[in-house]
mmCIF file of C-alpha atoms (C1' of nucleotides) in Angstrom:
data_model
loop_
_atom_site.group_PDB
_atom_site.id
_atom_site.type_symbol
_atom_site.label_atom_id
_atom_site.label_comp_id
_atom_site.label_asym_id
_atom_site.label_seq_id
_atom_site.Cartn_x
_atom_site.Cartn_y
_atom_site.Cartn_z
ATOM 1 C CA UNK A 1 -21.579 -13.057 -21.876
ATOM 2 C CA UNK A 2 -19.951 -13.479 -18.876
ATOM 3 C CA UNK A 3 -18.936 -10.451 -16.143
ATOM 4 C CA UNK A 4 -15.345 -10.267 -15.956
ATOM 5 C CA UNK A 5 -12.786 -7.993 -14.131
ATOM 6 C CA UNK A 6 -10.660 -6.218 -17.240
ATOM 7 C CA UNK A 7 -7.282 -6.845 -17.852
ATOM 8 C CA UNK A 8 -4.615 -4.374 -16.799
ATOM 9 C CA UNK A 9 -3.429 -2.088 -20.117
ATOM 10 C CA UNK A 10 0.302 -1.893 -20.877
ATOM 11 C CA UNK A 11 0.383 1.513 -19.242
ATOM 12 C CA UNK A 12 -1.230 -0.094 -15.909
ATOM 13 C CA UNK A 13 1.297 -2.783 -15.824
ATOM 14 C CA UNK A 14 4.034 -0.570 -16.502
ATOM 15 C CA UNK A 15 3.371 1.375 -13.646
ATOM 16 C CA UNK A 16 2.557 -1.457 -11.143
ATOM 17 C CA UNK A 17 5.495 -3.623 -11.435
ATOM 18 C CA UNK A 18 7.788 -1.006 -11.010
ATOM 19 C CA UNK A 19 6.131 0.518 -7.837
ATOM 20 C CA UNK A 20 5.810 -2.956 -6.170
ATOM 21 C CA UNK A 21 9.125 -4.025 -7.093
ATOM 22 C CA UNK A 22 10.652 -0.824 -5.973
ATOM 23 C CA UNK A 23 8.472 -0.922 -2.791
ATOM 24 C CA UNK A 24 9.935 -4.615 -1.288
ATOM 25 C CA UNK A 25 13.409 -3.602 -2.223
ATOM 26 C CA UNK A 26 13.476 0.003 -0.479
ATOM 27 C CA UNK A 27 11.670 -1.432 2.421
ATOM 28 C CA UNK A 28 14.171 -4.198 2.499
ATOM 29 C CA UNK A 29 16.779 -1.860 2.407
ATOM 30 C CA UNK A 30 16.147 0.560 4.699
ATOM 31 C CA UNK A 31 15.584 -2.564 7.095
ATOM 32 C CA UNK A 32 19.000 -3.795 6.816
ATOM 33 C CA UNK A 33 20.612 -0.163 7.304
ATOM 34 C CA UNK A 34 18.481 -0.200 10.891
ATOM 35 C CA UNK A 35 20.093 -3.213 12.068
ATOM 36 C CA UNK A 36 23.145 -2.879 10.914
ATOM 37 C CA UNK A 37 23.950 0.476 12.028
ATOM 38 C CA UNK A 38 21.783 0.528 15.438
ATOM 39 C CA UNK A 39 20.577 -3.235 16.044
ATOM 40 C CA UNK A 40 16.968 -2.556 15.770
ATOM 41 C CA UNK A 41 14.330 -2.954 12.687
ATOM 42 C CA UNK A 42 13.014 -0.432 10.486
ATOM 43 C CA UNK A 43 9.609 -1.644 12.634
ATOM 44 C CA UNK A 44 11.189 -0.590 15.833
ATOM 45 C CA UNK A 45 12.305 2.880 14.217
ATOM 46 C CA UNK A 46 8.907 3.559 13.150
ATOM 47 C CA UNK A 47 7.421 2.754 16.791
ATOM 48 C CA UNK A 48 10.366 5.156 18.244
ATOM 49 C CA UNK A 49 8.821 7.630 15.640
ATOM 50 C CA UNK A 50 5.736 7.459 16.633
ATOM 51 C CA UNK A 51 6.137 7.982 20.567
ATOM 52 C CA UNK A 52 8.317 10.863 19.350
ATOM 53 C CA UNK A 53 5.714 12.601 17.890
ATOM 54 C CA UNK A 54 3.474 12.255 20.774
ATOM 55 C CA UNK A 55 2.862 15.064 22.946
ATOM 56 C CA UNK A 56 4.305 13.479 25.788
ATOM 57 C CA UNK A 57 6.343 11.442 23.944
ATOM 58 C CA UNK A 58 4.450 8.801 24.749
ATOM 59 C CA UNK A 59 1.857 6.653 23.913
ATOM 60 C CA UNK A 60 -1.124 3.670 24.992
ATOM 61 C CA UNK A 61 0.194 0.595 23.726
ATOM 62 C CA UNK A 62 -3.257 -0.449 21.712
ATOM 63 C CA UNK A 63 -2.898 2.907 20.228
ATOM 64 C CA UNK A 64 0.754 2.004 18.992
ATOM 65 C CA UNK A 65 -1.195 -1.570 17.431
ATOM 66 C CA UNK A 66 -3.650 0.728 15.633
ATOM 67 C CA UNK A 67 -1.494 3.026 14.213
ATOM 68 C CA UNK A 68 1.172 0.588 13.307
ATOM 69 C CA UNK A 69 -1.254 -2.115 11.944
ATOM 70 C CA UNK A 70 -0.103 -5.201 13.868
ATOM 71 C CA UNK A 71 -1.387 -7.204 16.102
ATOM 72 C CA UNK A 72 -1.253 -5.983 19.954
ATOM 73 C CA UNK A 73 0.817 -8.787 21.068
ATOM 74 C CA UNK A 74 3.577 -8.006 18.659
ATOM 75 C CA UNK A 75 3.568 -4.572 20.342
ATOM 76 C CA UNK A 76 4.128 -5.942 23.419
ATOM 77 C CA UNK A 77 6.969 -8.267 22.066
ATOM 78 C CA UNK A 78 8.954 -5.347 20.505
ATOM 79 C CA UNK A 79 8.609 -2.958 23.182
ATOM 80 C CA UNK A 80 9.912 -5.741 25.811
ATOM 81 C CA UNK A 81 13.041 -5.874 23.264
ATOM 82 C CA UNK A 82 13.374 -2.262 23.378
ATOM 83 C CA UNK A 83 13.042 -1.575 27.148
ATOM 84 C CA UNK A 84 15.479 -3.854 27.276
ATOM 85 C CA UNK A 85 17.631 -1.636 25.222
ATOM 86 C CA UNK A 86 16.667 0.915 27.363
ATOM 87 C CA UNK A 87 15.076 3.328 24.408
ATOM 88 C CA UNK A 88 11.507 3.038 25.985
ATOM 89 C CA UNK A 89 10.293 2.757 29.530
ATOM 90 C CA UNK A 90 6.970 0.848 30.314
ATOM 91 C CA UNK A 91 4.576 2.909 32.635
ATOM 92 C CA UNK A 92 1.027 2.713 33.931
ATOM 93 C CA UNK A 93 -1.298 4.850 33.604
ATOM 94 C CA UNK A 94 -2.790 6.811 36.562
ATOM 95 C CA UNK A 95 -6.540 6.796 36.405
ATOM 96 C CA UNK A 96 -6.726 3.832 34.225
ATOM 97 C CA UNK A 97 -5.164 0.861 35.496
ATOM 98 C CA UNK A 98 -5.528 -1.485 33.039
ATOM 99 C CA UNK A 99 -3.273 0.962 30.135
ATOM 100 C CA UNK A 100 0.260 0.859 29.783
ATOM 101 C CA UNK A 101 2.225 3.535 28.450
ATOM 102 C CA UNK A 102 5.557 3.463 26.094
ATOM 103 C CA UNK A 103 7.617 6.583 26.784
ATOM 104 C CA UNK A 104 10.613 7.223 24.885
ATOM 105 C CA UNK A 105 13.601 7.524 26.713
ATOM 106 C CA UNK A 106 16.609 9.816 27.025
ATOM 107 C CA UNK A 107 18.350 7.494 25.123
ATOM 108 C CA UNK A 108 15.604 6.346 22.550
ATOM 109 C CA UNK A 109 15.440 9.925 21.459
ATOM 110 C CA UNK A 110 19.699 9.908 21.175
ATOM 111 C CA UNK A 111 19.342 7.027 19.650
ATOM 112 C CA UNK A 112 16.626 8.660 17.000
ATOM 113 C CA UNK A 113 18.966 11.746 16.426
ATOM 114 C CA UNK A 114 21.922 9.521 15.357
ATOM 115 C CA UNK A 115 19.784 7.341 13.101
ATOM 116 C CA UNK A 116 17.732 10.000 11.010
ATOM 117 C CA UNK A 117 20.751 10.884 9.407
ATOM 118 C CA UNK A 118 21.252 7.086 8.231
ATOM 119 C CA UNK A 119 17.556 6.961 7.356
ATOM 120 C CA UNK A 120 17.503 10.208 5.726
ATOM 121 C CA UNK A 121 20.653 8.659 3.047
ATOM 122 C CA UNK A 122 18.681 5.859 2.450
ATOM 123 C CA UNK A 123 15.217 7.422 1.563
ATOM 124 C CA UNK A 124 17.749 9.570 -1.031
ATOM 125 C CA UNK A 125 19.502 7.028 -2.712
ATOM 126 C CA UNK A 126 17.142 4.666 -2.526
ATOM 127 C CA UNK A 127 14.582 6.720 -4.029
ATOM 128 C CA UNK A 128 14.331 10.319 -4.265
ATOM 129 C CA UNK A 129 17.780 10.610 -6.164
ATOM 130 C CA UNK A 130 15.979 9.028 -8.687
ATOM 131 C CA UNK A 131 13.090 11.280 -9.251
ATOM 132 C CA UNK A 132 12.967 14.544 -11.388
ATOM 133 C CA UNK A 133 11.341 17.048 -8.899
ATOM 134 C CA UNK A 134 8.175 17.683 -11.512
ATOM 135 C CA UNK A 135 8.043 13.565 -10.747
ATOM 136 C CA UNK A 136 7.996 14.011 -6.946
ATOM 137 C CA UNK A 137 5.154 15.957 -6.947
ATOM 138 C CA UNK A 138 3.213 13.978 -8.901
ATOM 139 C CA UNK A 139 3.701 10.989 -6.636
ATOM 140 C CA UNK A 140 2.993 13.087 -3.944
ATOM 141 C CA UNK A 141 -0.262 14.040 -5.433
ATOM 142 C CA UNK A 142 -1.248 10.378 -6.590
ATOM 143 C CA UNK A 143 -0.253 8.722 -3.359
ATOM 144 C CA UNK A 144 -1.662 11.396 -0.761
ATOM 145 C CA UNK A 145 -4.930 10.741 -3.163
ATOM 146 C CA UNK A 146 -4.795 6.622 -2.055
ATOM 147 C CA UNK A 147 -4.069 6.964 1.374
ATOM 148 C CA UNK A 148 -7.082 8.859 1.561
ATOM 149 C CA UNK A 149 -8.829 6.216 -0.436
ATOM 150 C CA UNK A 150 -8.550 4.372 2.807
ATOM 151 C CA UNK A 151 -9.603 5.432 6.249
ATOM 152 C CA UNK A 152 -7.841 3.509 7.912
ATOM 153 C CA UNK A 153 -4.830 4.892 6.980
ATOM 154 C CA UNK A 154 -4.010 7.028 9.154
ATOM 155 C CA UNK A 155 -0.535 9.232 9.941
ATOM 156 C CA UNK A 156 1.840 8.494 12.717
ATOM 157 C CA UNK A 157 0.946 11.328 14.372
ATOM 158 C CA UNK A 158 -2.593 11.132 15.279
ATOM 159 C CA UNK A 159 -3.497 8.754 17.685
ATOM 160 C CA UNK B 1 31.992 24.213 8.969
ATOM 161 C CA UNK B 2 31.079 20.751 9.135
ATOM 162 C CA UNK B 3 29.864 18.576 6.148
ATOM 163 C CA UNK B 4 26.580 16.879 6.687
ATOM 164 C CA UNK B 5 23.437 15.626 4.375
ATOM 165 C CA UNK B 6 20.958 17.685 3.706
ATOM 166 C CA UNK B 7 17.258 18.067 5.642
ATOM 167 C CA UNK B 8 14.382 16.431 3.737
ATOM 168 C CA UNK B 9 12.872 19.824 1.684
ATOM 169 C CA UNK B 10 8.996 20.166 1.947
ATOM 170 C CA UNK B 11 8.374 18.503 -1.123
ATOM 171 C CA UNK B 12 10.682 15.198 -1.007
ATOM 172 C CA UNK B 13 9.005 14.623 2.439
ATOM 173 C CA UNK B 14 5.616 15.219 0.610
ATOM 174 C CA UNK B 15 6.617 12.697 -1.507
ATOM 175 C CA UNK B 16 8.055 10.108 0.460
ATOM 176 C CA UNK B 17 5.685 9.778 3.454
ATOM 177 C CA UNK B 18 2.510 8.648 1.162
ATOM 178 C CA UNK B 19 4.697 6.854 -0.877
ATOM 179 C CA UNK B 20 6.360 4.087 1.678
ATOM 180 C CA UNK B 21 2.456 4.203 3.707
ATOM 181 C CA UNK B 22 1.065 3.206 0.337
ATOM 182 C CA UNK B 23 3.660 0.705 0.047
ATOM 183 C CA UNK B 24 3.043 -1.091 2.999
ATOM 184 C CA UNK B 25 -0.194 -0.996 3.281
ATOM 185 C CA UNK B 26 -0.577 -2.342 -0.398
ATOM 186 C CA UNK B 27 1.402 -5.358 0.188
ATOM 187 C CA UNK B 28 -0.141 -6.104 3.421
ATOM 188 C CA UNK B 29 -3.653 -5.880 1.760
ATOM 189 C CA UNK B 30 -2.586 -8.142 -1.021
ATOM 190 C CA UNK B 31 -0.825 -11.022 1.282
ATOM 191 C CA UNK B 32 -3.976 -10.987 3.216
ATOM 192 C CA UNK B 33 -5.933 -11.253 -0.137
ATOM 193 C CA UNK B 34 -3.931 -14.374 -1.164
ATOM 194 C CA UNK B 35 -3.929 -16.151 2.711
ATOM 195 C CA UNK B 36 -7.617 -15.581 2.508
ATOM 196 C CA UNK B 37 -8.710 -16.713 -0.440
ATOM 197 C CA UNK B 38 -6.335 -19.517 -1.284
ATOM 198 C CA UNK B 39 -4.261 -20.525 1.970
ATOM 199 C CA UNK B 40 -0.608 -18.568 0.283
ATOM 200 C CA UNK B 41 1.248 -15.961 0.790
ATOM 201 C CA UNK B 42 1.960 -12.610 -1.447
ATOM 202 C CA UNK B 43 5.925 -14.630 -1.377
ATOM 203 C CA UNK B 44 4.145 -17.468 -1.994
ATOM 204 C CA UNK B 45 2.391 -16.382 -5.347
ATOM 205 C CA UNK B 46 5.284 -14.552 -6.407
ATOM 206 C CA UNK B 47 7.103 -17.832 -6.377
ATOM 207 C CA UNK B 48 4.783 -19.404 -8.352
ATOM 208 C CA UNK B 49 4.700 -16.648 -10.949
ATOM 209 C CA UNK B 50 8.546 -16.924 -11.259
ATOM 210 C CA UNK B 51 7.989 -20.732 -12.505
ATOM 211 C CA UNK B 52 4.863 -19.725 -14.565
ATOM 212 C CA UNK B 53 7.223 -17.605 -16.443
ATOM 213 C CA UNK B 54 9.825 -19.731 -17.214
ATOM 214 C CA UNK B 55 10.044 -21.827 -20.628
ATOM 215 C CA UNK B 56 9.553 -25.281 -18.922
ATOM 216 C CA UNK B 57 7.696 -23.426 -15.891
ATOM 217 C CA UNK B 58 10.298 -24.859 -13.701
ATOM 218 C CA UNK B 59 13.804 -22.793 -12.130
ATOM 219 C CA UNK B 60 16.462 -24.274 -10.080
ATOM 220 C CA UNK B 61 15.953 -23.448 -5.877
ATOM 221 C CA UNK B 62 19.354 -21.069 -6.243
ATOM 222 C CA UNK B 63 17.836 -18.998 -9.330
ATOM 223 C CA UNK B 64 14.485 -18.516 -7.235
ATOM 224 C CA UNK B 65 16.303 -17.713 -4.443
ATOM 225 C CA UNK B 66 18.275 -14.456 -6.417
ATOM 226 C CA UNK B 67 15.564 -13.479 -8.260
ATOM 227 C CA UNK B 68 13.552 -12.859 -5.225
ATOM 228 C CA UNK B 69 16.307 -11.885 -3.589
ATOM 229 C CA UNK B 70 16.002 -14.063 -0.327
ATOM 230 C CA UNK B 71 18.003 -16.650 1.563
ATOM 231 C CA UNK B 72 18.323 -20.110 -0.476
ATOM 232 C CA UNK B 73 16.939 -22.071 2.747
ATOM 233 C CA UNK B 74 14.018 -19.688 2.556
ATOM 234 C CA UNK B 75 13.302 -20.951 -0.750
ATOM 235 C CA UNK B 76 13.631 -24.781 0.701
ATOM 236 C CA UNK B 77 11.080 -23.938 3.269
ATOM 237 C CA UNK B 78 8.115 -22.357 0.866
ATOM 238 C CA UNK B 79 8.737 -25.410 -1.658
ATOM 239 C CA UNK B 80 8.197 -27.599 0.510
ATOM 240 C CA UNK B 81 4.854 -26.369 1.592
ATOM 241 C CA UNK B 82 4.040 -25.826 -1.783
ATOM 242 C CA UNK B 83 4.622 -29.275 -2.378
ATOM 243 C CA UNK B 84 2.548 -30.397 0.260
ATOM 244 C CA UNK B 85 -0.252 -28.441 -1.072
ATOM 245 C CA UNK B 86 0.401 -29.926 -4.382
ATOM 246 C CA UNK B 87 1.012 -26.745 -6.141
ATOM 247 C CA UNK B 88 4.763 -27.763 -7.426
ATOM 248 C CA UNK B 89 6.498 -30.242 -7.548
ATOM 249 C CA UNK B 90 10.801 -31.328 -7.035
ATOM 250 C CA UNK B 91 12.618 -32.430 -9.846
ATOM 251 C CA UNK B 92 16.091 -33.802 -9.967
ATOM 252 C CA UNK B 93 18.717 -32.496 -12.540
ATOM 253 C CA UNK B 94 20.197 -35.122 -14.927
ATOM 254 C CA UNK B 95 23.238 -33.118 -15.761
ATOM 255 C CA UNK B 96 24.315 -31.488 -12.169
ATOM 256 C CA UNK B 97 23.001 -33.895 -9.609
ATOM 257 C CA UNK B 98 23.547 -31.043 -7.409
ATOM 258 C CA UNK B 99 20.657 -29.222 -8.632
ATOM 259 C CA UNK B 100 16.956 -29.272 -7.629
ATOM 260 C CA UNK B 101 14.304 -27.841 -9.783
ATOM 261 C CA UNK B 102 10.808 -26.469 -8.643
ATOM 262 C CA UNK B 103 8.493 -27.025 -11.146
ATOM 263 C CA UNK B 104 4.532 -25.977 -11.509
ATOM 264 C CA UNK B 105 2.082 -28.616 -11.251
ATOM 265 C CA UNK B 106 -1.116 -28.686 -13.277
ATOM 266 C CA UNK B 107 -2.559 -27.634 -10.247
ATOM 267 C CA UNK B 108 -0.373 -24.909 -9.463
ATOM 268 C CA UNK B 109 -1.143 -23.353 -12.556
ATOM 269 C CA UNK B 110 -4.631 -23.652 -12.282
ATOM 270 C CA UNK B 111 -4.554 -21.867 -8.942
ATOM 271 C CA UNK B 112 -3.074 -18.996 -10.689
ATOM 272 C CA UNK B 113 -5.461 -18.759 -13.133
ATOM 273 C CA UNK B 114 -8.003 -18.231 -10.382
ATOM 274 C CA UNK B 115 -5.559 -16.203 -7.911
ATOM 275 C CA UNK B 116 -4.780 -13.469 -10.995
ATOM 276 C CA UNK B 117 -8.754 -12.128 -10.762
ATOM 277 C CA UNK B 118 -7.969 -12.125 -6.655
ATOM 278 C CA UNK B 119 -4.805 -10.418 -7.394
ATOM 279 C CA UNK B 120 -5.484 -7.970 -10.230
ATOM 280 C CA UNK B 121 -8.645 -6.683 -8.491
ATOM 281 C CA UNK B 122 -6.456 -6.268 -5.164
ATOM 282 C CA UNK B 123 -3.889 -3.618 -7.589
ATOM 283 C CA UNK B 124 -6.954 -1.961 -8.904
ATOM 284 C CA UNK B 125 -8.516 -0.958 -5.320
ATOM 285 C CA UNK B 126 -5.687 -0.871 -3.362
ATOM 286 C CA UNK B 127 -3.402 1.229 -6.332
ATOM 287 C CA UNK B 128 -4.360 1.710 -9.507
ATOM 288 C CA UNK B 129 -8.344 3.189 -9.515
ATOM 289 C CA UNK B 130 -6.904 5.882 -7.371
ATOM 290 C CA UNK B 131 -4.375 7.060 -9.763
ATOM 291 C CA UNK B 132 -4.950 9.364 -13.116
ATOM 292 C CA UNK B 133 -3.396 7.431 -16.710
ATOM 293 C CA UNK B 134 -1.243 11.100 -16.812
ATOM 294 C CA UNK B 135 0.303 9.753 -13.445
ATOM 295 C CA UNK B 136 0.632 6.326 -13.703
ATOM 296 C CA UNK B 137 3.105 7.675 -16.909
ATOM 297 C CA UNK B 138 5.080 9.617 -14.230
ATOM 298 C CA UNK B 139 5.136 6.371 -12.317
ATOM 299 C CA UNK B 140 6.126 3.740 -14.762
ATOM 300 C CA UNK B 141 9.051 5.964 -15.430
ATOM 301 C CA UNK B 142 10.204 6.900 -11.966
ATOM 302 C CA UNK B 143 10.528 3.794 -10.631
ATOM 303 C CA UNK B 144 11.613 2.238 -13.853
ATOM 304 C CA UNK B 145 14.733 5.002 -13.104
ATOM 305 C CA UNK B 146 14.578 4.034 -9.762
ATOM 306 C CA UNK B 147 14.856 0.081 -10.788
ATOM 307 C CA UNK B 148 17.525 0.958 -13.282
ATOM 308 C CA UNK B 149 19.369 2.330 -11.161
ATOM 309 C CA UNK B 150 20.296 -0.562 -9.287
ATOM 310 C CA UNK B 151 21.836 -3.713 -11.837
ATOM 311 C CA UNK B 152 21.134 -6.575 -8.797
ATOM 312 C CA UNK B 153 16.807 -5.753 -9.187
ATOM 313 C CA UNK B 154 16.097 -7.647 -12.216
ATOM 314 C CA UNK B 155 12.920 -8.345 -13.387
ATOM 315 C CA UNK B 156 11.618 -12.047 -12.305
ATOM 316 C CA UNK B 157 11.570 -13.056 -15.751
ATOM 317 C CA UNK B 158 15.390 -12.611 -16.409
ATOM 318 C CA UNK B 159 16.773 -15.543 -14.573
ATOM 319 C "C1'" DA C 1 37.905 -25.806 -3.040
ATOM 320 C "C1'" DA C 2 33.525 -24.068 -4.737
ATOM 321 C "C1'" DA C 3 28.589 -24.516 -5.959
ATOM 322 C "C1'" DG C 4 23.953 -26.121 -4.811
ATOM 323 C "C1'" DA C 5 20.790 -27.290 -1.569
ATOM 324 C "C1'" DT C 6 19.231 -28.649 2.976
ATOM 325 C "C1'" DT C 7 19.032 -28.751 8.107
ATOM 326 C "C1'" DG C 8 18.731 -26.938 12.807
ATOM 327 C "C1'" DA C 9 18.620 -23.179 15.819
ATOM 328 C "C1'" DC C 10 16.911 -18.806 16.871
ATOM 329 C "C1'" DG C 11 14.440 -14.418 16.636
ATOM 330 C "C1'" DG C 12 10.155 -12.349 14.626
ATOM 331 C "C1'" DA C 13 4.879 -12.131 13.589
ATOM 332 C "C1'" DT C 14 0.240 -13.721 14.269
ATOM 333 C "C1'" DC C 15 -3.731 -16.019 16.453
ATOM 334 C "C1'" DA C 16 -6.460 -17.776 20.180
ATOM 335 C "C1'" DA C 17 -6.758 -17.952 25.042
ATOM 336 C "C1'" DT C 18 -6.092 -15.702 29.429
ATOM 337 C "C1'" DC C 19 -5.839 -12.255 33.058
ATOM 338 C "C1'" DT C 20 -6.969 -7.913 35.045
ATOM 339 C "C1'" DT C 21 -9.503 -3.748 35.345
ATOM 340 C "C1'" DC C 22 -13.353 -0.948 34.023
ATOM 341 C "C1'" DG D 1 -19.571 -8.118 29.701
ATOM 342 C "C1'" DA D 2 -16.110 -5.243 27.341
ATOM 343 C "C1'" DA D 3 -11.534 -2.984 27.017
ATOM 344 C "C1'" DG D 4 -6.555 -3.296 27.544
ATOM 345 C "C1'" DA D 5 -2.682 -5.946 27.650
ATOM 346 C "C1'" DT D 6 -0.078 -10.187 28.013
ATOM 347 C "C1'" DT D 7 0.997 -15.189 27.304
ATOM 348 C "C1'" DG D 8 1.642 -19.495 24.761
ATOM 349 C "C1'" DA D 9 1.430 -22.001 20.483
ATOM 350 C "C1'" DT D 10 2.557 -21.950 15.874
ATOM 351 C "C1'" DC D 11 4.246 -20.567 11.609
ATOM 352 C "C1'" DC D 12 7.567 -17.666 8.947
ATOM 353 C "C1'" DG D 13 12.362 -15.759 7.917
ATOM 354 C "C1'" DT D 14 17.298 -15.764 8.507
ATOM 355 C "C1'" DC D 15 21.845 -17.283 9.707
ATOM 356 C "C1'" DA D 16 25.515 -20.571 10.421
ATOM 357 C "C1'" DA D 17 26.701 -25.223 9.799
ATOM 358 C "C1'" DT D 18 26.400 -29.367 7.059
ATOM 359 C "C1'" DC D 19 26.161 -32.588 3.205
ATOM 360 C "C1'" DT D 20 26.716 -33.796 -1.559
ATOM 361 C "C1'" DT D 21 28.386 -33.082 -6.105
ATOM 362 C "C1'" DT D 22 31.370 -30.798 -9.289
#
DNA sequence: AAAGATTGACGGATCAATCTTC
DNA sequence: GAAGATTGATCCGTCAATCTTT
């Protein structure tokens, strides 16, 4: 007899589709609201996030690659875009000259405050106005329980 | 007093944040998954899974394109890689010589018979280990509501 | 004119190679 | 030599424009 991976049950399958179907879509969506309503990608408006929550509201741009799981050099691409749009300013560091720094900007952090509000309708119709409130904390339990699964996932918020 | 949306409570938040982390992460780890182990995307074998579930195993370049709800030239691009890899193959209508049809090779369905083992372990570590069968009810009928909810996500099978 | 599909042009994402500083 | 960041090459995704058929 030969080792095998099982099949998924019905109740396995019924859950997965769902959540990965749901998943592409809401990403999707939220996406299109970003460029639509402010001309930058729901990628962009996570990086502004996370230099937001940095102390000094800024932060190493390696450290943005980790965090955001991509590649360095897209970091670099999308914060060139984005100082051009004047919502971050490139800076060096002081005692190590080989680091760059992202800060957000005056106007990255207007910018931020006008688009929560946009984001924050989205996350609700796409998904939270769909969810009984004994649901929501069940998902919160299950998926705070995979994210820590993994290691590397790790919060905006600490660097 | 001015009308705004409400603030994110504790909860929804607690909900939310794990929930679109998970969701990228997931489909990140599963793309890789599929470029690793047999030169395709996650797009990629979600094409082919759309033809593996249709009667002849073949769907006209416009259906593809709705179903997976991207641009039509999109879905001229992928084929044609596909093809090149052998994996499907172009078929000319004989009623509407306007239409094109991608349809599964042997091959092609012979690399998803090996890709599902790829792919099904990928949902069990990356999703579905980590969850409890009591939650993966909640989930399978959240995001059902949450699919529901909006008539243009219909399931790939439904062309 | 409208539907179906393709093409070309352009911005976005990733990888290897490079450059500078430690 | 290793860390940090950038550059160039290449592939992927999207949009407008085009071509053919209905």
């Amino acid at each position: 007899m030969v080792l095998v991976g099982e099949e998924l049950t019905e109740l396995e399958m019924a859950a997965w589709r769902p959540f990965i179907m749901t998943a592409t879509r809401v990403i999707a969506a939220l996406d299109a609201d970003m460029k639509k309503h402010f001309d930058i990608s729901h990628f962009d408006h996570g990086l502004l996030v996370v230099l937001e929550d940095q102390p000094a509201q800024q932060a190493r741009m390696g450290d943005i690659a980790r965090v955001m799981r991509v590649d360095p050099s897209n970091v670099t691409y999308r914060v060139r875009r984005l100082e051009g749009l004047g919502l971050v300013k490139r800076a060096p560091c002081a005692t190590d000259r080989r680091v760059t720094y992202a800060r957000l900007t005056r106007r990255g952090k207007r910018l931020l405050g006008e688009a929560w509000p946009v984001h924050r309708r989205g996350i609700r119709r796409y998904f939270l106005d769909h969810v009984a409130p004994d649901q929501l904390r069940e998902i919160a339990d299950a998926f705070n329980r995979i994210m820590e699964a993994d290691p590397t996932l790790t919060p905006a918020t600490q660097l």
